[in-house]
Structures are given as structure tokens and as C-alpha cells.
């Protein structure tokens, strides 16, 4: 299993990237700043380094300069919002292997990581894995992942969350989901749906950017 050292000073972004890479079969160690990243690099000897440029204590360029004095071969991919040509040139001059500008897609990052590791670009990724803020929702396996922790879902919980995801930032009609998942929109099934919504909110509570809100008289909305 390829090992990645991910260094990113934005914790929310760092956890999203870490979880997404782990779901795709990588082993990831995470550091929140350059100095911590350098210490982990020396301890872990990762196969590849993915590092932000603008970080406290030790910035990404300075980190790369130190790493290159100690290891000339490990690939280094920079992640940064800095887009000036001079910054890109400096990154490569300091030993960077690749440069990815924020915001970026996980698919693009994974393709670049695989290319630097000499893996096939078309290596398959798990299907049905959906991103919900800091969470990864594995719909086929009925599991919710965050920061290395896993929550198993019941079949109905997974199906309800999938429908909310498919309608994200739009209203999921209460009557429609009751008829589809419960078979009837009667009062008792409606109370059961309310219980399931409460459970899903509890599972997702650690990321305030992910919310399931009531739309009075109509249904629910998953806000991302």
C-alpha cells in the first residue's frame, strides 16, 4: 500500500483529502504544518509527499528544500492557491515534482499521485463513494467514514442518506421518500422518518458545514 505524507494547515481540507485518499487505498499520515511534516517525513520515509506551500512554522518551499538535501528521489507535489508563474518555477527549482493549484479535484490529485508513483493512471477507484464535507459515504457498503472512524448504517439509513445526497441543496419531499422507502406516508411512518433524520444528523454532527434542515410542510434538505 503506497504511503503518503500529507501536509496541509487547513484542518477541514486536510481531513477531506486524507479520507478520500484512504478510501482509494493509500496509507496517509497527516501533518498540520511544515515543521510537523518534516518530523513525520524523517520518521516515516513516505513514498510521496503532498504539501501545501503557505504554512506556519515551515512553509512548503522551505520544507522541500530541506527534504531534497536529505532525499533526492521522493516525489513532492505542492498544493497551493499561489498561481504566479514565478511561484510555480520556484517550486520546481526547489525539487518539487508537480504543482496543483487550489481549488483542485480529488480525481486530479489522485491521477498525479499515481503518475509520480509509477502506477497506472486508470487504476480503479471504489465506486459509490460520495463526499459529504469531511465525510466519505460508501453507499454500496452502507458506511460513513470520517478521520479514520467508521459508522455502519442500516439499509434504510443508507438509502435515505443517498436520496438526500442526490437532492443535495434541494428539497427532498417527505411524502415521496415515505412512499418510496416505507411504502406509505401515514402518520406512524412519518414519525419513523423523523427518527431516521435525527440519527443521520447525529452521524454528521462533527462537520458543521453539513446539515440536514427541515423545510416546513415539504420535507428535508441536505446542505453542503
mmCIF file of N, CA and C in Angstrom, residues 3-119:
data_model
loop_
_atom_site.group_PDB
_atom_site.id
_atom_site.type_symbol
_atom_site.label_atom_id
_atom_site.label_comp_id
_atom_site.label_asym_id
_atom_site.label_seq_id
_atom_site.Cartn_x
_atom_site.Cartn_y
_atom_site.Cartn_z
ATOM 1 N N UNK A 3 2.452 4.817 0.655
ATOM 2 C CA UNK A 3 2.333 5.715 1.808
ATOM 3 C C UNK A 3 2.498 7.160 1.363
ATOM 4 N N UNK A 4 1.610 8.008 1.860
ATOM 5 C CA UNK A 4 1.603 9.425 1.512
ATOM 6 C C UNK A 4 1.750 10.246 2.784
ATOM 7 N N UNK A 5 2.630 11.233 2.754
ATOM 8 C CA UNK A 5 2.689 12.235 3.808
ATOM 9 C C UNK A 5 1.956 13.464 3.297
ATOM 10 N N UNK A 6 0.825 13.783 3.913
ATOM 11 C CA UNK A 6 0.005 14.937 3.535
ATOM 12 C C UNK A 6 0.231 16.046 4.556
ATOM 13 N N UNK A 7 0.625 17.227 4.080
ATOM 14 C CA UNK A 7 0.907 18.361 4.965
ATOM 15 C C UNK A 7 0.032 19.525 4.513
ATOM 16 N N UNK A 8 -0.923 19.898 5.344
ATOM 17 C CA UNK A 8 -1.919 20.916 4.986
ATOM 18 C C UNK A 8 -2.377 21.610 6.264
ATOM 19 N N UNK A 9 -2.272 22.947 6.299
ATOM 20 C CA UNK A 9 -2.585 23.665 7.537
ATOM 21 C C UNK A 9 -4.065 24.017 7.686
ATOM 22 N N UNK A 10 -4.895 23.699 6.716
ATOM 23 C CA UNK A 10 -6.344 23.861 6.861
ATOM 24 C C UNK A 10 -6.918 22.507 7.285
ATOM 25 N N UNK A 11 -7.273 22.325 8.564
ATOM 26 C CA UNK A 11 -7.674 21.006 9.060
ATOM 27 C C UNK A 11 -8.844 20.392 8.293
ATOM 28 N N UNK A 12 -9.854 21.198 7.941
ATOM 29 C CA UNK A 12 -11.013 20.642 7.243
ATOM 30 C C UNK A 12 -10.603 20.067 5.894
ATOM 31 N N UNK A 13 -9.831 20.834 5.127
ATOM 32 C CA UNK A 13 -9.361 20.358 3.825
ATOM 33 C C UNK A 13 -8.444 19.154 4.003
ATOM 34 N N UNK A 14 -7.562 19.232 4.984
ATOM 35 C CA UNK A 14 -6.642 18.128 5.219
ATOM 36 C C UNK A 14 -7.355 16.817 5.495
ATOM 37 N N UNK A 15 -8.401 16.866 6.321
ATOM 38 C CA UNK A 15 -9.134 15.643 6.660
ATOM 39 C C UNK A 15 -9.923 15.103 5.459
ATOM 40 N N UNK A 16 -10.468 16.010 4.660
ATOM 41 C CA UNK A 16 -11.193 15.578 3.457
ATOM 42 C C UNK A 16 -10.245 14.859 2.503
ATOM 43 N N UNK A 17 -9.081 15.459 2.256
ATOM 44 C CA UNK A 17 -8.105 14.852 1.344
ATOM 45 C C UNK A 17 -7.608 13.528 1.922
ATOM 46 N N UNK A 18 -7.298 13.508 3.209
ATOM 47 C CA UNK A 18 -6.803 12.283 3.853
ATOM 48 C C UNK A 18 -7.816 11.152 3.713
ATOM 49 N N UNK A 19 -9.091 11.439 4.063
ATOM 50 C CA UNK A 19 -10.118 10.394 3.992
ATOM 51 C C UNK A 19 -10.326 9.918 2.555
ATOM 52 N N UNK A 20 -10.294 10.859 1.620
ATOM 53 C CA UNK A 20 -10.507 10.496 0.212
ATOM 54 C C UNK A 20 -9.380 9.599 -0.297
ATOM 55 N N UNK A 21 -8.158 9.891 0.098
ATOM 56 C CA UNK A 21 -7.021 9.064 -0.327
ATOM 57 C C UNK A 21 -7.073 7.686 0.322
ATOM 58 N N UNK A 22 -7.445 7.636 1.591
ATOM 59 C CA UNK A 22 -7.512 6.345 2.284
ATOM 60 C C UNK A 22 -8.593 5.447 1.685
ATOM 61 N N UNK A 23 -9.714 6.040 1.315
ATOM 62 C CA UNK A 23 -10.777 5.263 0.674
ATOM 63 C C UNK A 23 -10.279 4.636 -0.615
ATOM 64 N N UNK A 24 -9.333 5.303 -1.278
ATOM 65 C CA UNK A 24 -8.805 4.804 -2.549
ATOM 66 C C UNK A 24 -7.561 3.921 -2.385
ATOM 67 N N UNK A 25 -7.289 3.524 -1.167
ATOM 68 C CA UNK A 25 -6.261 2.511 -0.963
ATOM 69 C C UNK A 25 -4.887 3.007 -0.583
ATOM 70 N N UNK A 26 -4.739 4.297 -0.274
ATOM 71 C CA UNK A 26 -3.446 4.824 0.149
ATOM 72 C C UNK A 26 -3.352 4.837 1.672
ATOM 73 N N UNK A 27 -2.134 4.731 2.156
ATOM 74 C CA UNK A 27 -1.860 4.897 3.581
ATOM 75 C C UNK A 27 -1.399 6.333 3.780
ATOM 76 N N UNK A 28 -2.096 7.090 4.629
ATOM 77 C CA UNK A 28 -1.833 8.527 4.733
ATOM 78 C C UNK A 28 -1.477 8.908 6.166
ATOM 79 N N UNK A 29 -0.364 9.645 6.302
ATOM 80 C CA UNK A 29 -0.033 10.317 7.553
ATOM 81 C C UNK A 29 -0.243 11.801 7.324
ATOM 82 N N UNK A 30 -0.860 12.467 8.310
ATOM 83 C CA UNK A 30 -1.239 13.866 8.141
ATOM 84 C C UNK A 30 -0.495 14.754 9.128
ATOM 85 N N UNK A 31 0.010 15.887 8.623
ATOM 86 C CA UNK A 31 0.652 16.895 9.464
ATOM 87 C C UNK A 31 -0.010 18.246 9.197
ATOM 88 N N UNK A 32 -0.128 19.053 10.256
ATOM 89 C CA UNK A 32 -0.856 20.318 10.144
ATOM 90 C C UNK A 32 0.047 21.516 9.859
ATOM 91 N N UNK A 33 1.358 21.327 9.835
ATOM 92 C CA UNK A 33 2.257 22.422 9.459
ATOM 93 C C UNK A 33 3.574 21.833 8.959
ATOM 94 N N UNK A 34 4.431 22.695 8.428
ATOM 95 C CA UNK A 34 5.650 22.215 7.804
ATOM 96 C C UNK A 34 6.625 21.561 8.761
ATOM 97 N N UNK A 35 6.762 22.108 9.965
ATOM 98 C CA UNK A 35 7.698 21.528 10.919
ATOM 99 C C UNK A 35 7.270 20.134 11.344
ATOM 100 N N UNK A 36 5.976 19.985 11.636
ATOM 101 C CA UNK A 36 5.449 18.657 11.970
ATOM 102 C C UNK A 36 5.619 17.712 10.787
ATOM 103 N N UNK A 37 5.411 18.240 9.575
ATOM 104 C CA UNK A 37 5.574 17.425 8.375
ATOM 105 C C UNK A 37 7.009 16.933 8.209
ATOM 106 N N UNK A 38 7.977 17.804 8.492
ATOM 107 C CA UNK A 38 9.383 17.410 8.384
ATOM 108 C C UNK A 38 9.716 16.304 9.385
ATOM 109 N N UNK A 39 9.198 16.431 10.595
ATOM 110 C CA UNK A 39 9.446 15.403 11.617
ATOM 111 C C UNK A 39 8.849 14.064 11.194
ATOM 112 N N UNK A 40 7.623 14.094 10.647
ATOM 113 C CA UNK A 40 6.992 12.858 10.182
ATOM 114 C C UNK A 40 7.733 12.268 8.992
ATOM 115 N N UNK A 41 8.218 13.143 8.111
ATOM 116 C CA UNK A 41 8.971 12.657 6.958
ATOM 117 C C UNK A 41 10.185 11.855 7.417
ATOM 118 N N UNK A 42 10.900 12.380 8.387
ATOM 119 C CA UNK A 42 12.097 11.698 8.875
ATOM 120 C C UNK A 42 11.765 10.391 9.595
ATOM 121 N N UNK A 43 10.587 10.340 10.218
ATOM 122 C CA UNK A 43 10.182 9.127 10.931
ATOM 123 C C UNK A 43 9.633 8.056 9.994
ATOM 124 N N UNK A 44 8.846 8.480 9.010
ATOM 125 C CA UNK A 44 8.035 7.548 8.235
ATOM 126 C C UNK A 44 8.639 7.133 6.892
ATOM 127 N N UNK A 45 9.514 7.965 6.301
ATOM 128 C CA UNK A 45 10.055 7.693 4.958
ATOM 129 C C UNK A 45 8.929 7.372 3.967
ATOM 130 N N UNK A 46 8.005 8.306 3.707
ATOM 131 C CA UNK A 46 6.852 8.034 2.835
ATOM 132 C C UNK A 46 7.260 7.843 1.382
ATOM 133 N N UNK A 47 6.362 7.260 0.604
ATOM 134 C CA UNK A 47 6.607 7.076 -0.832
ATOM 135 C C UNK A 47 6.456 8.384 -1.595
ATOM 136 N N UNK A 48 5.633 9.315 -1.055
ATOM 137 C CA UNK A 48 5.389 10.587 -1.739
ATOM 138 C C UNK A 48 4.944 11.618 -0.704
ATOM 139 N N UNK A 49 5.263 12.878 -0.972
ATOM 140 C CA UNK A 49 4.870 13.983 -0.100
ATOM 141 C C UNK A 49 3.904 14.884 -0.870
ATOM 142 N N UNK A 50 2.775 15.210 -0.244
ATOM 143 C CA UNK A 50 1.822 16.172 -0.795
ATOM 144 C C UNK A 50 1.744 17.309 0.211
ATOM 145 N N UNK A 51 2.196 18.510 -0.177
ATOM 146 C CA UNK A 51 2.353 19.590 0.797
ATOM 147 C C UNK A 51 1.781 20.907 0.303
ATOM 148 N N UNK A 52 1.092 21.595 1.201
ATOM 149 C CA UNK A 52 0.679 22.970 0.956
ATOM 150 C C UNK A 52 1.937 23.836 0.914
ATOM 151 N N UNK A 53 1.847 24.994 0.288
ATOM 152 C CA UNK A 53 3.002 25.891 0.220
ATOM 153 C C UNK A 53 2.996 26.869 1.387
ATOM 154 N N UNK A 54 1.875 27.549 1.604
ATOM 155 C CA UNK A 54 1.820 28.580 2.640
ATOM 156 C C UNK A 54 1.353 27.945 3.950
ATOM 157 N N UNK A 55 2.320 27.702 4.855
ATOM 158 C CA UNK A 55 2.031 27.040 6.131
ATOM 159 C C UNK A 55 2.809 27.709 7.243
ATOM 160 N N UNK A 56 2.318 27.632 8.476
ATOM 161 C CA UNK A 56 3.068 28.182 9.608
ATOM 162 C C UNK A 56 4.267 27.315 9.963
ATOM 163 N N UNK A 57 5.182 27.911 10.709
ATOM 164 C CA UNK A 57 6.386 27.277 11.248
ATOM 165 C C UNK A 57 7.415 26.945 10.163
ATOM 166 N N UNK A 58 6.969 26.293 9.092
ATOM 167 C CA UNK A 58 7.886 25.985 7.987
ATOM 168 C C UNK A 58 7.047 25.890 6.718
ATOM 169 N N UNK A 59 7.292 26.800 5.752
ATOM 170 C CA UNK A 59 6.465 26.792 4.541
ATOM 171 C C UNK A 59 6.862 25.629 3.629
ATOM 172 N N UNK A 60 5.996 25.362 2.645
ATOM 173 C CA UNK A 60 6.208 24.203 1.775
ATOM 174 C C UNK A 60 7.481 24.253 0.968
ATOM 175 N N UNK A 61 7.865 25.447 0.484
ATOM 176 C CA UNK A 61 9.095 25.565 -0.293
ATOM 177 C C UNK A 61 10.325 25.284 0.578
ATOM 178 N N UNK A 62 10.329 25.838 1.787
ATOM 179 C CA UNK A 62 11.457 25.589 2.694
ATOM 180 C C UNK A 62 11.514 24.121 3.081
ATOM 181 N N UNK A 63 10.354 23.536 3.282
ATOM 182 C CA UNK A 63 10.289 22.108 3.604
ATOM 183 C C UNK A 63 10.886 21.276 2.477
ATOM 184 N N UNK A 64 10.499 21.596 1.244
ATOM 185 C CA UNK A 64 11.007 20.842 0.090
ATOM 186 C C UNK A 64 12.523 20.977 -0.022
ATOM 187 N N UNK A 65 13.035 22.165 0.268
ATOM 188 C CA UNK A 65 14.481 22.393 0.183
ATOM 189 C C UNK A 65 15.223 21.492 1.171
ATOM 190 N N UNK A 66 14.664 21.367 2.390
ATOM 191 C CA UNK A 66 15.294 20.508 3.402
ATOM 192 C C UNK A 66 15.191 19.037 2.993
ATOM 193 N N UNK A 67 13.996 18.648 2.532
ATOM 194 C CA UNK A 67 13.806 17.245 2.118
ATOM 195 C C UNK A 67 14.772 16.882 1.009
ATOM 196 N N UNK A 68 14.959 17.780 0.056
ATOM 197 C CA UNK A 68 15.837 17.472 -1.074
ATOM 198 C C UNK A 68 17.300 17.302 -0.656
ATOM 199 N N UNK A 69 17.703 17.953 0.418
ATOM 200 C CA UNK A 69 19.072 17.762 0.907
ATOM 201 C C UNK A 69 19.238 16.371 1.522
ATOM 202 N N UNK A 70 18.117 15.808 1.993
ATOM 203 C CA UNK A 70 18.169 14.512 2.663
ATOM 204 C C UNK A 70 17.723 13.358 1.766
ATOM 205 N N UNK A 71 16.902 13.667 0.782
ATOM 206 C CA UNK A 71 16.346 12.619 -0.081
ATOM 207 C C UNK A 71 16.093 13.226 -1.459
ATOM 208 N N UNK A 72 16.820 12.772 -2.438
ATOM 209 C CA UNK A 72 16.732 13.349 -3.785
ATOM 210 C C UNK A 72 15.655 12.690 -4.637
ATOM 211 N N UNK A 73 15.049 11.618 -4.132
ATOM 212 C CA UNK A 73 14.192 10.820 -5.002
ATOM 213 C C UNK A 73 12.696 10.915 -4.690
ATOM 214 N N UNK A 74 12.318 11.137 -3.430
ATOM 215 C CA UNK A 74 10.902 11.088 -3.078
ATOM 216 C C UNK A 74 10.137 12.184 -3.828
ATOM 217 N N UNK A 75 9.040 11.849 -4.496
ATOM 218 C CA UNK A 75 8.256 12.875 -5.205
ATOM 219 C C UNK A 75 7.594 13.841 -4.221
ATOM 220 N N UNK A 76 7.522 15.098 -4.620
ATOM 221 C CA UNK A 76 6.859 16.136 -3.819
ATOM 222 C C UNK A 76 5.843 16.839 -4.708
ATOM 223 N N UNK A 77 4.592 16.822 -4.299
ATOM 224 C CA UNK A 77 3.532 17.548 -5.015
ATOM 225 C C UNK A 77 3.109 18.724 -4.149
ATOM 226 N N UNK A 78 3.172 19.935 -4.716
ATOM 227 C CA UNK A 78 2.748 21.130 -3.992
ATOM 228 C C UNK A 78 1.256 21.386 -4.227
ATOM 229 N N UNK A 79 0.559 21.768 -3.150
ATOM 230 C CA UNK A 79 -0.823 22.240 -3.233
ATOM 231 C C UNK A 79 -0.808 23.706 -2.817
ATOM 232 N N UNK A 80 -1.354 24.583 -3.637
ATOM 233 C CA UNK A 80 -1.292 25.998 -3.271
ATOM 234 C C UNK A 80 -2.298 26.840 -4.031
ATOM 235 N N UNK A 81 -2.692 27.946 -3.399
ATOM 236 C CA UNK A 81 -3.534 28.936 -4.071
ATOM 237 C C UNK A 81 -2.673 29.944 -4.824
ATOM 238 N N UNK A 82 -1.369 29.902 -4.636
ATOM 239 C CA UNK A 82 -0.463 30.829 -5.328
ATOM 240 C C UNK A 82 -0.306 30.375 -6.772
ATOM 241 N N UNK A 83 -0.631 31.276 -7.694
ATOM 242 C CA UNK A 83 -0.668 30.875 -9.101
ATOM 243 C C UNK A 83 0.266 31.683 -9.992
ATOM 244 N N UNK A 84 1.105 32.524 -9.400
ATOM 245 C CA UNK A 84 2.028 33.304 -10.224
ATOM 246 C C UNK A 84 3.077 32.380 -10.847
ATOM 247 N N UNK A 85 3.430 32.598 -12.119
ATOM 248 C CA UNK A 85 4.439 31.751 -12.769
ATOM 249 C C UNK A 85 5.729 31.647 -11.968
ATOM 250 N N UNK A 86 6.124 32.748 -11.326
ATOM 251 C CA UNK A 86 7.372 32.728 -10.550
ATOM 252 C C UNK A 86 7.288 31.724 -9.399
ATOM 253 N N UNK A 87 6.109 31.602 -8.787
ATOM 254 C CA UNK A 87 5.932 30.641 -7.691
ATOM 255 C C UNK A 87 6.050 29.216 -8.211
ATOM 256 N N UNK A 88 5.434 28.966 -9.366
ATOM 257 C CA UNK A 88 5.490 27.625 -9.956
ATOM 258 C C UNK A 88 6.931 27.266 -10.288
ATOM 259 N N UNK A 89 7.643 28.203 -10.912
ATOM 260 C CA UNK A 89 9.046 27.957 -11.277
ATOM 261 C C UNK A 89 9.874 27.689 -10.035
ATOM 262 N N UNK A 90 9.663 28.488 -8.994
ATOM 263 C CA UNK A 90 10.448 28.301 -7.771
ATOM 264 C C UNK A 90 10.182 26.926 -7.163
ATOM 265 N N UNK A 91 8.906 26.502 -7.187
ATOM 266 C CA UNK A 91 8.571 25.189 -6.651
ATOM 267 C C UNK A 91 9.334 24.069 -7.337
ATOM 268 N N UNK A 92 9.427 24.143 -8.663
ATOM 269 C CA UNK A 92 10.169 23.115 -9.404
ATOM 270 C C UNK A 92 11.672 23.237 -9.169
ATOM 271 N N UNK A 93 12.167 24.463 -9.075
ATOM 272 C CA UNK A 93 13.600 24.651 -8.840
ATOM 273 C C UNK A 93 14.037 24.086 -7.492
ATOM 274 N N UNK A 94 13.123 24.102 -6.515
ATOM 275 C CA UNK A 94 13.451 23.595 -5.183
ATOM 276 C C UNK A 94 13.282 22.082 -5.071
ATOM 277 N N UNK A 95 12.912 21.449 -6.179
ATOM 278 C CA UNK A 95 12.826 19.992 -6.170
ATOM 279 C C UNK A 95 11.427 19.438 -6.201
ATOM 280 N N UNK A 96 10.430 20.309 -6.393
ATOM 281 C CA UNK A 96 9.060 19.818 -6.498
ATOM 282 C C UNK A 96 8.879 18.973 -7.754
ATOM 283 N N UNK A 97 8.027 17.956 -7.654
ATOM 284 C CA UNK A 97 7.771 17.068 -8.791
ATOM 285 C C UNK A 97 6.529 17.494 -9.563
ATOM 286 N N UNK A 98 5.588 18.161 -8.867
ATOM 287 C CA UNK A 98 4.341 18.573 -9.503
ATOM 288 C C UNK A 98 3.748 19.706 -8.684
ATOM 289 N N UNK A 99 2.781 20.399 -9.288
ATOM 290 C CA UNK A 99 2.241 21.622 -8.697
ATOM 291 C C UNK A 99 0.755 21.654 -9.010
ATOM 292 N N UNK A 100 -0.093 21.609 -7.982
ATOM 293 C CA UNK A 100 -1.538 21.575 -8.187
ATOM 294 C C UNK A 100 -2.161 22.793 -7.515
ATOM 295 N N UNK A 101 -2.874 23.578 -8.315
ATOM 296 C CA UNK A 101 -3.445 24.819 -7.798
ATOM 297 C C UNK A 101 -4.803 24.574 -7.147
ATOM 298 N N UNK A 102 -5.041 25.234 -6.017
ATOM 299 C CA UNK A 102 -6.333 25.185 -5.338
ATOM 300 C C UNK A 102 -7.299 26.156 -6.010
ATOM 301 N N UNK A 103 -8.584 25.827 -6.046
ATOM 302 C CA UNK A 103 -9.188 24.547 -5.658
ATOM 303 C C UNK A 103 -8.897 23.474 -6.702
ATOM 304 N N UNK A 104 -8.806 22.226 -6.248
ATOM 305 C CA UNK A 104 -8.487 21.123 -7.151
ATOM 306 C C UNK A 104 -9.487 19.994 -6.917
ATOM 307 N N UNK A 105 -9.571 19.097 -7.881
ATOM 308 C CA UNK A 105 -10.443 17.929 -7.721
ATOM 309 C C UNK A 105 -9.623 16.768 -7.176
ATOM 310 N N UNK A 106 -10.252 15.923 -6.370
ATOM 311 C CA UNK A 106 -9.559 14.763 -5.834
ATOM 312 C C UNK A 106 -9.117 13.836 -6.958
ATOM 313 N N UNK A 107 -9.928 13.711 -7.991
ATOM 314 C CA UNK A 107 -9.555 12.834 -9.107
ATOM 315 C C UNK A 107 -8.246 13.295 -9.741
ATOM 316 N N UNK A 108 -8.092 14.620 -9.894
ATOM 317 C CA UNK A 108 -6.857 15.134 -10.495
ATOM 318 C C UNK A 108 -5.661 14.875 -9.581
ATOM 319 N N UNK A 109 -5.845 15.092 -8.277
ATOM 320 C CA UNK A 109 -4.750 14.834 -7.342
ATOM 321 C C UNK A 109 -4.341 13.364 -7.382
ATOM 322 N N UNK A 110 -5.308 12.470 -7.406
ATOM 323 C CA UNK A 110 -5.007 11.033 -7.400
ATOM 324 C C UNK A 110 -4.285 10.623 -8.680
ATOM 325 N N UNK A 111 -4.714 11.163 -9.819
ATOM 326 C CA UNK A 111 -4.028 10.871 -11.078
ATOM 327 C C UNK A 111 -2.566 11.304 -11.002
ATOM 328 N N UNK A 112 -2.321 12.478 -10.435
ATOM 329 C CA UNK A 112 -0.943 12.978 -10.346
ATOM 330 C C UNK A 112 -0.113 12.155 -9.362
ATOM 331 N N UNK A 113 -0.732 11.751 -8.260
ATOM 332 C CA UNK A 113 -0.014 10.899 -7.300
ATOM 333 C C UNK A 113 0.364 9.578 -7.952
ATOM 334 N N UNK A 114 -0.587 8.958 -8.624
ATOM 335 C CA UNK A 114 -0.316 7.669 -9.269
ATOM 336 C C UNK A 114 0.775 7.819 -10.335
ATOM 337 N N UNK A 115 0.745 8.909 -11.067
ATOM 338 C CA UNK A 115 1.763 9.123 -12.100
ATOM 339 C C UNK A 115 3.151 9.222 -11.475
ATOM 340 N N UNK A 116 3.266 9.941 -10.359
ATOM 341 C CA UNK A 116 4.567 10.097 -9.709
ATOM 342 C C UNK A 116 5.040 8.805 -9.054
ATOM 343 N N UNK A 117 4.097 7.953 -8.684
ATOM 344 C CA UNK A 117 4.459 6.663 -8.089
ATOM 345 C C UNK A 117 4.650 5.576 -9.143
ATOM 346 N N UNK A 118 4.408 5.926 -10.418
ATOM 347 C CA UNK A 118 4.565 4.948 -11.491
ATOM 348 C C UNK A 118 3.436 3.950 -11.558
ATOM 349 N N UNK A 119 2.267 4.321 -11.012
ATOM 350 C CA UNK A 119 1.108 3.437 -11.069
ATOM 351 C C UNK A 119 0.269 3.771 -12.297
#
